[in-house]
XYZ file of C-alpha atoms in Angstrom:
365
model
C 41.863 28.687 -134.007
C 42.803 32.233 -133.016
C 40.275 34.764 -134.257
C 41.878 37.400 -136.500
C 40.458 40.872 -135.991
C 41.129 44.239 -137.599
C 41.890 46.820 -134.943
C 42.382 50.470 -135.834
C 44.387 49.537 -138.896
C 46.143 46.643 -137.176
C 45.723 42.993 -138.040
C 45.950 41.265 -134.696
C 44.673 38.069 -133.193
C 43.464 37.902 -129.606
C 43.940 34.580 -127.866
C 40.665 32.839 -127.182
C 41.150 29.157 -127.774
C 43.782 26.515 -128.232
C 46.827 26.184 -126.000
C 49.955 24.224 -126.736
C 51.722 22.132 -124.110
C 55.368 22.358 -123.073
C 57.085 19.793 -120.898
C 58.887 21.126 -117.813
C 60.440 19.792 -114.623
C 57.082 20.465 -112.939
C 55.137 18.544 -115.559
C 53.235 19.811 -118.585
C 52.331 23.488 -118.830
C 49.774 25.043 -121.134
C 50.925 27.981 -123.240
C 48.044 30.066 -124.529
C 48.411 32.961 -126.988
C 46.799 36.103 -125.558
C 47.457 38.412 -128.514
C 49.129 37.757 -131.855
C 50.399 39.766 -134.808
C 52.526 42.180 -132.781
C 55.330 44.256 -134.282
C 58.490 44.069 -132.112
C 56.694 43.867 -128.752
C 58.796 44.854 -125.750
C 56.847 44.726 -122.479
C 53.621 43.601 -120.800
C 51.711 45.371 -118.031
C 48.829 43.397 -116.516
C 46.037 45.468 -114.971
C 44.144 44.421 -111.806
C 41.027 43.409 -113.768
C 42.997 41.043 -116.029
C 43.140 43.343 -119.038
C 46.642 44.209 -120.154
C 48.933 46.637 -121.942
C 51.639 45.795 -124.475
C 54.327 48.126 -125.804
C 55.664 47.903 -129.329
C 59.076 49.407 -129.928
C 57.894 51.582 -132.820
C 55.892 53.664 -130.335
C 52.538 51.895 -130.082
C 50.866 51.040 -126.772
C 48.052 48.485 -127.013
C 45.242 47.879 -124.537
C 43.743 44.371 -124.662
C 40.360 43.584 -123.086
C 37.519 41.155 -123.768
C 39.000 39.860 -126.986
C 39.630 43.355 -128.335
C 42.918 45.215 -128.753
C 43.096 48.972 -129.288
C 45.835 51.528 -129.708
C 46.166 53.807 -126.702
C 46.322 57.513 -127.556
C 48.517 60.021 -125.758
C 51.741 58.018 -125.802
C 54.909 60.170 -125.696
C 56.924 60.706 -128.865
C 59.810 58.237 -129.074
C 63.098 58.056 -130.979
C 62.819 54.775 -132.878
C 66.450 54.199 -133.751
C 68.391 50.974 -133.267
C 67.343 49.462 -129.941
C 65.384 52.572 -128.985
C 61.664 53.212 -129.018
C 58.771 52.653 -126.634
C 60.143 50.110 -124.183
C 58.896 49.144 -120.722
C 55.457 49.526 -119.165
C 54.792 49.011 -115.456
C 51.419 49.265 -113.747
C 51.497 51.249 -110.506
C 50.858 49.299 -107.313
C 47.970 51.648 -106.500
C 46.509 51.529 -110.008
C 43.018 50.807 -108.683
C 43.065 54.279 -107.129
C 45.516 56.254 -109.285
C 45.154 54.529 -112.693
C 48.810 55.390 -113.236
C 51.190 53.507 -115.495
C 54.907 54.089 -116.004
C 56.560 54.030 -119.423
C 60.234 54.014 -120.328
C 61.359 55.010 -123.797
C 64.108 56.609 -125.846
C 63.228 60.298 -125.713
C 64.266 62.518 -128.646
C 66.907 65.045 -127.589
C 68.912 67.742 -129.324
C 71.914 65.472 -129.895
C 70.127 62.138 -130.190
C 68.088 60.359 -127.547
C 68.169 59.387 -123.899
C 66.362 56.873 -121.703
C 63.319 58.540 -120.138
C 60.590 57.646 -117.662
C 57.070 59.039 -117.891
C 53.921 58.502 -115.875
C 50.341 58.920 -117.084
C 46.795 57.986 -116.174
C 44.979 55.383 -118.238
C 41.400 56.280 -119.050
C 38.695 53.959 -117.733
C 38.055 52.569 -121.215
C 41.794 51.966 -121.696
C 41.951 54.025 -124.879
C 43.867 57.113 -123.772
C 46.690 58.310 -121.544
C 46.078 61.601 -119.765
C 48.148 63.874 -117.528
C 51.364 62.510 -119.018
C 54.480 63.922 -117.420
C 58.147 63.070 -117.745
C 59.600 62.098 -114.369
C 63.165 61.635 -115.560
C 65.389 61.631 -118.627
C 69.062 60.780 -118.997
C 70.679 64.011 -120.154
C 72.877 64.174 -122.064
C 71.854 61.076 -123.950
C 73.711 60.360 -127.172
C 73.502 59.626 -130.855
C 74.023 55.873 -130.481
C 71.010 53.636 -130.977
C 72.367 51.072 -128.518
C 71.997 50.091 -124.891
C 69.044 52.034 -123.534
C 68.496 49.437 -120.774
C 65.016 50.594 -119.839
C 63.194 48.484 -117.274
C 61.219 50.303 -114.602
C 60.363 48.626 -111.286
C 58.302 50.100 -108.470
C 59.876 49.182 -105.133
C 57.840 48.288 -102.074
C 58.395 51.787 -100.654
C 56.977 53.386 -103.809
C 60.280 54.575 -105.233
C 61.114 53.736 -108.847
C 64.167 51.933 -110.198
C 65.092 52.513 -113.851
C 67.880 50.639 -115.638
C 70.035 52.571 -118.123
C 72.597 51.061 -120.475
C 76.028 52.499 -121.249
C 74.788 53.623 -124.717
C 77.922 52.024 -126.216
C 80.227 54.411 -124.318
C 82.045 51.900 -122.100
C 84.094 54.298 -119.908
C 80.965 56.312 -119.109
C 79.652 53.408 -117.007
C 82.391 54.208 -114.447
C 81.779 57.957 -114.463
C 79.139 58.881 -111.896
C 78.870 62.439 -113.239
C 76.635 61.021 -115.996
C 73.859 58.428 -115.996
C 75.113 55.954 -118.600
C 75.499 52.409 -117.312
C 73.535 52.995 -114.122
C 70.456 51.993 -112.210
C 68.726 55.061 -110.855
C 66.208 55.459 -108.041
C 63.708 58.313 -107.869
C 60.466 59.101 -106.111
C 57.132 58.853 -107.917
C 57.080 62.619 -108.322
C 60.499 62.595 -110.006
C 62.452 63.926 -107.028
C 65.538 62.225 -105.627
C 65.189 60.243 -102.386
C 67.332 61.702 -99.611
C 68.796 58.267 -98.794
C 70.191 57.571 -102.273
C 73.855 56.576 -101.839
C 75.465 59.468 -103.742
C 73.310 62.348 -102.545
C 75.663 65.153 -101.515
C 78.576 63.870 -103.632
C 79.513 66.749 -105.941
C 81.041 64.326 -108.471
C 77.996 62.062 -108.761
C 74.471 62.329 -110.087
C 72.177 61.979 -107.065
C 69.736 59.695 -108.911
C 72.352 56.914 -109.146
C 71.671 53.787 -107.092
C 74.348 51.578 -108.687
C 76.765 51.890 -111.605
C 79.140 49.867 -113.773
C 76.372 48.258 -115.848
C 76.522 47.481 -119.571
C 72.903 47.054 -120.696
C 70.440 45.809 -118.058
C 67.218 44.829 -119.832
C 65.590 42.688 -117.145
C 64.616 43.667 -113.608
C 62.347 42.375 -110.862
C 61.859 42.191 -107.108
C 62.086 39.055 -104.996
C 59.879 38.197 -102.001
C 62.207 40.217 -99.745
C 61.834 43.290 -101.940
C 65.374 43.046 -103.301
C 66.082 44.115 -106.866
C 67.564 41.618 -109.339
C 68.636 42.523 -112.867
C 69.772 40.653 -115.959
C 72.146 42.411 -118.295
C 73.814 41.853 -121.619
C 77.546 41.243 -121.686
C 79.632 41.571 -124.800
C 80.747 38.256 -126.319
C 79.969 36.163 -123.253
C 79.540 37.592 -119.797
C 75.771 38.044 -119.638
C 74.924 38.493 -115.966
C 72.279 38.204 -113.266
C 73.025 40.666 -110.475
C 71.572 41.231 -107.017
C 71.501 44.989 -106.627
C 72.799 46.730 -103.499
C 72.904 50.534 -103.171
C 76.124 52.351 -103.999
C 77.869 49.347 -105.493
C 79.976 49.178 -108.666
C 79.105 46.211 -110.898
C 82.343 46.374 -112.790
C 81.675 47.156 -116.434
C 83.994 47.633 -118.319
C 86.771 46.973 -115.771
C 85.813 43.344 -115.206
C 83.732 40.918 -117.270
C 83.354 37.205 -117.935
C 83.173 37.952 -121.650
C 85.446 39.397 -124.297
C 85.024 42.110 -126.910
C 83.415 41.028 -130.181
C 86.898 41.287 -131.691
C 88.052 38.607 -129.241
C 90.209 41.007 -127.245
C 90.237 40.928 -123.455
C 87.932 43.264 -121.547
C 89.488 45.329 -118.783
C 91.386 43.618 -115.971
C 89.847 40.139 -116.045
C 86.912 38.675 -114.140
C 87.394 40.063 -110.630
C 88.864 43.033 -108.818
C 88.565 44.306 -105.223
C 85.680 46.706 -104.718
C 83.734 45.467 -107.752
C 80.652 43.275 -107.420
C 80.504 39.749 -108.788
C 77.430 38.509 -110.656
C 75.206 35.965 -108.955
C 75.259 34.064 -112.250
C 76.815 34.588 -115.655
C 76.460 32.988 -119.066
C 79.222 32.208 -121.511
C 78.327 31.974 -124.347
C 75.836 34.810 -124.138
C 72.116 34.033 -124.185
C 71.112 37.703 -124.740
C 68.968 37.973 -121.571
C 66.041 40.342 -121.427
C 63.032 40.237 -119.095
C 63.520 38.913 -115.552
C 60.932 37.773 -113.013
C 61.270 36.245 -109.527
C 58.407 33.787 -109.097
C 56.103 33.660 -106.047
C 55.288 29.952 -106.212
C 51.521 30.524 -106.357
C 50.744 27.991 -109.105
C 54.029 26.076 -109.053
C 55.138 25.910 -105.374
C 58.328 24.085 -106.327
C 59.368 27.160 -108.331
C 58.973 29.610 -105.449
C 61.774 32.208 -105.384
C 63.192 30.916 -108.678
C 64.355 33.482 -111.214
C 63.064 33.329 -114.779
C 64.975 35.101 -117.564
C 64.096 35.248 -121.247
C 66.733 34.463 -123.883
C 66.658 36.466 -127.095
C 69.488 34.467 -128.659
C 68.767 30.823 -127.844
C 64.953 30.993 -127.697
C 64.139 29.682 -124.249
C 63.151 30.764 -120.752
C 65.941 30.111 -118.264
C 64.969 29.022 -114.756
C 67.604 29.755 -112.124
C 67.678 28.533 -108.537
C 69.928 27.587 -105.641
C 72.907 28.979 -103.796
C 75.078 29.669 -105.648
C 72.538 30.645 -108.275
C 72.644 28.431 -111.343
C 70.598 27.744 -114.432
C 68.622 24.585 -113.674
C 66.176 24.379 -116.566
C 65.354 25.556 -120.075
C 61.664 25.972 -120.795
C 61.476 25.951 -124.553
C 59.309 25.354 -127.566
C 58.247 27.161 -130.691
C 56.537 29.739 -128.463
C 59.797 30.824 -126.795
C 61.201 32.413 -129.951
C 63.199 35.461 -128.724
C 61.680 35.986 -125.279
C 61.731 39.719 -124.522
C 59.640 40.105 -121.357
C 58.359 37.782 -118.629
C 55.996 38.694 -115.795
C 53.833 37.015 -113.173
C 50.105 37.787 -113.091
C 48.113 38.112 -109.870
C 46.834 34.532 -110.237
C 50.379 33.129 -110.476
C 50.297 32.480 -114.214
C 53.467 33.394 -116.120
C 53.137 35.689 -119.124
C 55.879 36.233 -121.675
C 56.545 37.953 -124.968
C 57.920 36.119 -127.987
C 59.354 38.725 -130.352
C 59.987 36.050 -132.964
C 56.329 34.988 -132.981
C 54.931 38.464 -132.302
C 52.813 36.993 -129.528
C 52.074 37.444 -125.823
C 51.650 34.034 -124.193
C 50.176 32.930 -120.844
C 51.613 29.862 -119.129
C 49.493 27.799 -116.698
C 49.735 24.264 -115.253
C 48.801 21.567 -117.749
C 46.399 18.728 -117.128
């Protein structure tokens, strides 16, 4: 049984025992709960020593170590409206030296909220963030509680990618004078890299790397260092995109979905100068976290893309050229999968919002 513990006013369980088994194309896998009793968890950040961080959308950051979970103090104030709140957490590549972690969240602003990125140092005991500073915020944001996007990925060169949704303002995703519906790229000190594609363009924000996105909530690098994202369509038209600098990914001019009213979106599914998705879903699966797998524990899954489904309660495995969905990994544990990451040992960790649990997946016996 999972041991229930009271933690700073929380009633959480930290995984210490039984694992369930799911059947996959690579044989049985064990799925072990690592922490239970979470309230709308959003992201996982695994530290080099095997301890880990979990964000909860209401603004809590939890540090889990040695069977104990504690609230982390010093988290920035968040606007918890609609889909907003404390969202992604990413552990810096040089954490062993810097102890830095990156957080994305909906930052309160005069007229609402905007997607923001902050960096802070985690204390050695994991209980406090210090030297917090905001590296970036999307200004102006907006009053809508929708489409914050909000994954942060550290590229191999140390720059940071942040995904930002269109905030429900569809035309804004085609207007490079604002940051809605974009993926941005900045340096770790918050400055803009000189080789960003729109630097020097008076009509564009220099942080923009790509635009024409609806609500990208999954992002990860492949073995070549390329950025892949998963993003929500409207009614149909969820996408997996391979990101290339300066490109327009089409929203809302083209889409494989339709408006919730059933009306056509834009000009159809393709148009010159607009990027096509590497894969799309219709009907929508509501994709969130995305991870490109190394193959460390499951060599046959090397370079496969894993995407969590919030709507249909499974983990999608995608492979091949052209990219296609080749497997559903599913069970009671995959209830609204919000995030999915690979640990240093090759195990696959994921968040089930429906269960309020972080799970660890390893090869079964």
